[in-house]
Amino acid sequence: MAGLKKSNLNSIVELRTTTDDNLPNSLSELGYTQSFAFTDSQLAIGLVTVSLAGILFLLDKKYEFDEIYTFTIVLIVLYFTLSSVLYYFKSAKKYKDVKYIGYDDKGNKITIKSYSPKFEPLYKVTVILGHNVKETEFDINYSELFDAFGHFRQDELTARIKKEIAQLQKK
């Protein structure tokens, strides 16, 4: 159970990771189902780029360079293109720090982005409802999400996200 796992209260990285890992639990309590399409597409692109590199390696071992020159150029261009798309998914503002994408029973989309500043014990969260239609940002101090022993308080995170979603839906 996630509530019984202790986290190191002196490690912002561990606190952020524990909180990120518990986001799906909080949002499932609120009636959202996580979608893995974005993650799956990133994994597929990564797998294809690794496969291309492997194919290039095998071709280089089996044939002379002059025999496969054109094929090598095509594969390198394809590798570069796919790597650029993957880089865009990892670094573009629209996709950076996305921790959760889900849908409710009506098909309404929710996207959660989060990060923590390097030396501040804050969990900065952005909630986006719909396709960039409604957006809000808020901060949660880790002392609100963890007790003095390092146990995660799921109900605090769920209540805060529920409050922010309710405010967004009123807009």
Short mmCIF file of C-alpha atoms in Angstrom, two decimals:
data_model
loop_
_atom_site.label_atom_id
_atom_site.label_comp_id
_atom_site.label_asym_id
_atom_site.label_seq_id
_atom_site.Cartn_x
_atom_site.Cartn_y
_atom_site.Cartn_z
CA MET A 1 0.00 0.00 0.00
CA ALA A 2 1.29 3.43 -0.92
CA GLY A 3 0.16 4.96 2.38
CA LEU A 4 2.52 2.74 4.39
CA LYS A 5 5.66 3.45 2.37
CA LYS A 6 8.00 5.86 4.07
CA SER A 7 9.75 8.57 2.08
CA ASN A 8 12.90 10.44 2.98
CA LEU A 9 11.65 13.87 4.07
CA ASN A 10 15.04 15.40 3.26
CA SER A 11 14.95 14.38 -0.41
CA ILE A 12 12.81 16.57 -2.64
CA VAL A 13 13.34 14.10 -5.50
CA GLU A 14 11.94 11.22 -3.45
CA LEU A 15 9.00 13.31 -2.23
CA ARG A 16 8.19 14.37 -5.79
CA THR A 17 8.50 10.82 -7.09
CA THR A 18 6.22 9.44 -4.38
CA THR A 19 3.66 12.16 -5.06
CA ASP A 20 3.84 11.59 -8.83
CA ASP A 21 3.39 7.85 -8.29
CA ASN A 22 0.23 8.51 -6.29
CA LEU A 23 -1.41 10.89 -8.78
CA PRO A 24 -3.25 8.05 -10.61
CA ASN A 25 -4.73 6.86 -7.29
CA SER A 26 -6.05 10.32 -6.46
CA LEU A 27 -7.50 10.86 -9.90
CA SER A 28 -9.10 7.42 -10.04
CA GLU A 29 -10.90 8.32 -6.80
CA LEU A 30 -12.21 11.38 -8.64
CA GLY A 31 -13.52 9.25 -11.51
CA TYR A 32 -10.72 9.59 -14.05
CA THR A 33 -9.11 6.74 -15.97
CA GLN A 34 -5.47 7.09 -16.98
CA SER A 35 -4.63 7.03 -20.68
CA PHE A 36 -1.25 5.65 -21.69
CA ALA A 37 -1.43 6.62 -25.38
CA PHE A 38 1.12 9.44 -25.01
CA THR A 39 3.60 7.25 -23.13
CA ASP A 40 3.05 4.36 -25.53
CA SER A 41 3.75 6.58 -28.53
CA GLN A 42 7.00 7.78 -26.95
CA LEU A 43 8.03 4.20 -26.25
CA ALA A 44 7.18 3.13 -29.79
CA ILE A 45 9.25 5.95 -31.30
CA GLY A 46 12.15 5.05 -29.01
CA LEU A 47 11.89 1.38 -29.95
CA VAL A 48 11.89 2.21 -33.67
CA THR A 49 14.98 4.44 -33.31
CA VAL A 50 16.85 1.68 -31.46
CA SER A 51 15.78 -0.81 -34.14
CA LEU A 52 17.08 1.52 -36.86
CA ALA A 53 20.42 1.78 -35.08
CA GLY A 54 20.58 -2.02 -34.81
CA ILE A 55 19.75 -2.45 -38.49
CA LEU A 56 22.47 0.03 -39.42
CA PHE A 57 24.97 -1.86 -37.26
CA LEU A 58 24.09 -5.22 -38.83
CA LEU A 59 24.22 -3.83 -42.37
CA ASP A 60 27.59 -2.25 -41.69
CA LYS A 61 28.97 -5.57 -40.43
CA LYS A 62 27.59 -7.63 -43.32
CA TYR A 63 28.09 -5.39 -46.37
CA GLU A 64 30.68 -2.99 -47.71
CA PHE A 65 29.96 0.70 -47.20
CA ASP A 66 29.69 1.41 -50.94
CA GLU A 67 26.99 -1.25 -51.36
CA ILE A 68 24.66 0.21 -48.71
CA TYR A 69 25.50 3.91 -48.92
CA THR A 70 22.04 5.04 -50.11
CA PHE A 71 20.27 2.77 -47.64
CA THR A 72 22.47 4.09 -44.83
CA ILE A 73 21.64 7.71 -45.69
CA VAL A 74 17.90 6.96 -45.72
CA LEU A 75 18.07 5.19 -42.35
CA ILE A 76 20.15 7.97 -40.79
CA VAL A 77 17.67 10.62 -41.97
CA LEU A 78 14.79 8.53 -40.61
CA TYR A 79 16.66 8.04 -37.32
CA PHE A 80 17.32 11.78 -37.03
CA THR A 81 13.67 12.60 -37.77
CA LEU A 82 12.30 10.17 -35.19
CA SER A 83 14.84 11.30 -32.60
CA SER A 84 13.80 14.91 -33.22
CA VAL A 85 10.14 14.02 -32.69
CA LEU A 86 11.03 12.23 -29.46
CA TYR A 87 13.10 15.22 -28.32
CA TYR A 88 10.12 17.50 -29.04
CA PHE A 89 7.86 15.28 -26.91
CA LYS A 90 10.34 15.46 -24.04
CA SER A 91 11.17 19.18 -24.15
CA ALA A 92 8.30 21.17 -25.69
CA LYS A 93 6.38 23.30 -23.21
CA LYS A 94 3.13 21.56 -24.13
CA TYR A 95 4.48 18.13 -23.18
CA LYS A 96 7.15 18.87 -20.58
CA ASP A 97 6.49 17.64 -17.03
CA VAL A 98 3.25 15.83 -17.99
CA LYS A 99 2.68 13.24 -15.27
CA TYR A 100 -0.91 12.19 -15.95
CA ILE A 101 -3.35 12.20 -18.85
CA GLY A 102 -6.78 10.79 -18.22
CA TYR A 103 -10.44 10.86 -19.14
CA ASP A 104 -13.63 10.78 -17.10
CA ASP A 105 -16.77 8.79 -17.96
CA LYS A 106 -18.02 11.59 -20.24
CA GLY A 107 -14.76 11.64 -22.22
CA ASN A 108 -13.49 14.91 -20.73
CA LYS A 109 -9.70 15.05 -20.75
CA ILE A 110 -7.54 16.03 -17.79
CA THR A 111 -3.79 16.62 -17.95
CA ILE A 112 -1.63 17.03 -14.86
CA LYS A 113 1.83 18.58 -15.06
CA SER A 114 4.05 18.81 -12.02
CA TYR A 115 7.56 19.68 -10.95
CA SER A 116 9.48 20.78 -7.89
CA PRO A 117 11.98 23.63 -7.76
CA LYS A 118 15.45 22.39 -6.93
CA PHE A 119 15.78 23.69 -3.37
CA GLU A 120 12.16 24.39 -2.37
CA PRO A 121 9.87 21.83 -0.74
CA LEU A 122 6.98 22.68 -3.06
CA TYR A 123 5.02 20.49 -5.44
CA LYS A 124 3.95 22.78 -8.27
CA VAL A 125 0.96 21.41 -10.15
CA THR A 126 -0.79 22.50 -13.34
CA VAL A 127 -4.23 21.06 -14.04
CA ILE A 128 -5.55 21.34 -17.60
CA LEU A 129 -9.14 20.39 -18.36
CA GLY A 130 -10.08 19.68 -21.95
CA HIS A 131 -7.64 20.35 -24.75
CA ASN A 132 -5.93 23.43 -23.22
CA VAL A 133 -9.33 24.99 -22.56
CA LYS A 134 -9.15 25.57 -18.81
CA GLU A 135 -5.91 25.67 -16.86
CA THR A 136 -4.88 26.41 -13.29
CA GLU A 137 -1.62 26.28 -11.38
CA PHE A 138 -1.17 25.75 -7.66
CA ASP A 139 1.51 24.83 -5.14
CA ILE A 140 1.35 22.25 -2.38
CA ASN A 141 3.93 22.19 0.38
CA TYR A 142 5.28 18.70 0.92
CA SER A 143 4.61 19.08 4.65
CA GLU A 144 0.90 18.95 3.76
CA LEU A 145 1.32 15.71 1.80
CA PHE A 146 3.60 13.81 4.19
CA ASP A 147 3.40 13.30 7.94
CA ALA A 148 6.36 13.71 10.29
CA PHE A 149 7.46 10.11 9.69
CA GLY A 150 7.46 10.33 5.89
CA HIS A 151 4.19 8.55 5.20
CA PHE A 152 2.24 9.87 2.21
CA ARG A 153 -1.25 11.26 2.87
CA GLN A 154 -3.29 10.33 -0.20
CA ASP A 155 -6.44 12.05 1.03
CA GLU A 156 -4.71 15.45 1.19
CA LEU A 157 -3.60 15.27 -2.44
CA THR A 158 -7.01 14.02 -3.58
CA ALA A 159 -8.83 16.78 -1.71
CA ARG A 160 -6.59 19.50 -3.14
CA ILE A 161 -6.90 18.26 -6.72
CA LYS A 162 -10.67 17.89 -6.30
CA LYS A 163 -10.88 21.49 -5.06
CA GLU A 164 -8.87 22.80 -8.02
CA ILE A 165 -10.92 20.81 -10.55
CA ALA A 166 -14.14 22.13 -9.02
CA GLN A 167 -12.87 25.72 -9.30
CA LEU A 168 -11.85 25.13 -12.92
CA GLN A 169 -15.24 23.70 -13.83
CA LYS A 170 -16.96 26.80 -12.39
CA LYS A 171 -15.04 29.09 -14.77
#
